[in-house]
Amino acid sequence: MQYDDNLEIKKAQVHITVEIIEYVPNSVVIKTILKKSTGNISVMSFDAGEGLWERKIPFDAFVQVIEGVAEMVIDNVTHQVATGQSIVIPAHSPHHLNPVGRFKLVLTIIKSGYEN
């Protein structure tokens, strides 16, 4: 996984969401849009053949697909998500992501309310 060195994108400036991040061969790239103590908003790109292994996080996460198609598996239930669609991953739920080709998403994580 690669992280963009800039902590946040420029504020008070119009952005074309799908252009905030580029694809990198054989990589998953993450760029931070906003990073706060109560949550983060990031944009991610997945090159063809890349994905995310199963994981759990202690916070709700909102996934917005901005380019491509992927299989999102949450609590062993498979959901196909495509450009323009979104899904909420509940806190503490096992999940993983299998893109179908290249794929981009916006990930919003809200940390408040799940201190345990």
PDB file of C-alpha atoms in Angstrom, residues 3-21 29-36 39-45 62 64 66 104-109:
ATOM      1  CA  TYR A   3       0.379   6.629   1.024  1.00  0.00           C
ATOM      2  CA  ASP A   4       0.535  10.080  -0.557  1.00  0.00           C
ATOM      3  CA  ASP A   5       2.944  12.314   1.397  1.00  0.00           C
ATOM      4  CA  ASN A   6       0.581  15.308   1.515  1.00  0.00           C
ATOM      5  CA  LEU A   7      -1.602  15.039   4.625  1.00  0.00           C
ATOM      6  CA  GLU A   8      -4.683  16.678   3.136  1.00  0.00           C
ATOM      7  CA  ILE A   9      -5.852  18.063  -0.187  1.00  0.00           C
ATOM      8  CA  LYS A  10      -6.081  21.835  -0.617  1.00  0.00           C
ATOM      9  CA  LYS A  11      -9.083  23.404   1.099  1.00  0.00           C
ATOM     10  CA  ALA A  12     -11.420  26.026  -0.402  1.00  0.00           C
ATOM     11  CA  GLN A  13     -10.596  24.714  -3.870  1.00  0.00           C
ATOM     12  CA  VAL A  14     -12.795  22.767  -6.297  1.00  0.00           C
ATOM     13  CA  HIS A  15     -11.634  19.193  -6.947  1.00  0.00           C
ATOM     14  CA  ILE A  16     -12.737  16.560  -9.427  1.00  0.00           C
ATOM     15  CA  THR A  17     -13.013  13.660  -6.996  1.00  0.00           C
ATOM     16  CA  VAL A  18     -11.979  10.872  -9.365  1.00  0.00           C
ATOM     17  CA  GLU A  19      -8.851  12.874 -10.339  1.00  0.00           C
ATOM     18  CA  ILE A  20      -7.605  13.404  -6.759  1.00  0.00           C
ATOM     19  CA  ILE A  21      -5.737  10.102  -6.987  1.00  0.00           C
ATOM     20  CA  VAL A  29      -2.740   4.025  -3.184  1.00  0.00           C
ATOM     21  CA  ILE A  30      -4.302   6.104  -0.393  1.00  0.00           C
ATOM     22  CA  LYS A  31      -4.548   9.905  -0.309  1.00  0.00           C
ATOM     23  CA  THR A  32      -5.986  11.780   2.658  1.00  0.00           C
ATOM     24  CA  ILE A  33      -8.705  14.336   1.971  1.00  0.00           C
ATOM     25  CA  LEU A  34      -9.305  15.245   5.651  1.00  0.00           C
ATOM     26  CA  LYS A  35      -7.736  13.822   8.803  1.00  0.00           C
ATOM     27  CA  LYS A  36      -9.285  14.725  12.161  1.00  0.00           C
ATOM     28  CA  GLY A  39     -12.556  10.615  11.657  1.00  0.00           C
ATOM     29  CA  ASN A  40     -10.907  10.590   8.267  1.00  0.00           C
ATOM     30  CA  ILE A  41     -11.875  10.940   4.633  1.00  0.00           C
ATOM     31  CA  SER A  42      -9.529   9.311   2.148  1.00  0.00           C
ATOM     32  CA  VAL A  43      -9.553   8.432  -1.520  1.00  0.00           C
ATOM     33  CA  MET A  44      -8.097   5.105  -2.625  1.00  0.00           C
ATOM     34  CA  SER A  45      -7.108   3.606  -5.965  1.00  0.00           C
ATOM     35  CA  PHE A  62     -18.868   4.829   4.442  1.00  0.00           C
ATOM     36  CA  GLN A  64     -18.431   5.701  -2.071  1.00  0.00           C
ATOM     37  CA  ILE A  66     -16.056   6.844  -7.778  1.00  0.00           C
ATOM     38  CA  LYS A 104     -11.363   4.026  -6.974  1.00  0.00           C
ATOM     39  CA  LEU A 105     -13.329   4.876  -3.835  1.00  0.00           C
ATOM     40  CA  VAL A 106     -13.815   7.538  -1.191  1.00  0.00           C
ATOM     41  CA  LEU A 107     -13.672   6.177   2.358  1.00  0.00           C
ATOM     42  CA  THR A 108     -15.197   8.106   5.268  1.00  0.00           C
ATOM     43  CA  ILE A 109     -14.535   6.794   8.774  1.00  0.00           C
TER      44      ILE A 109
END
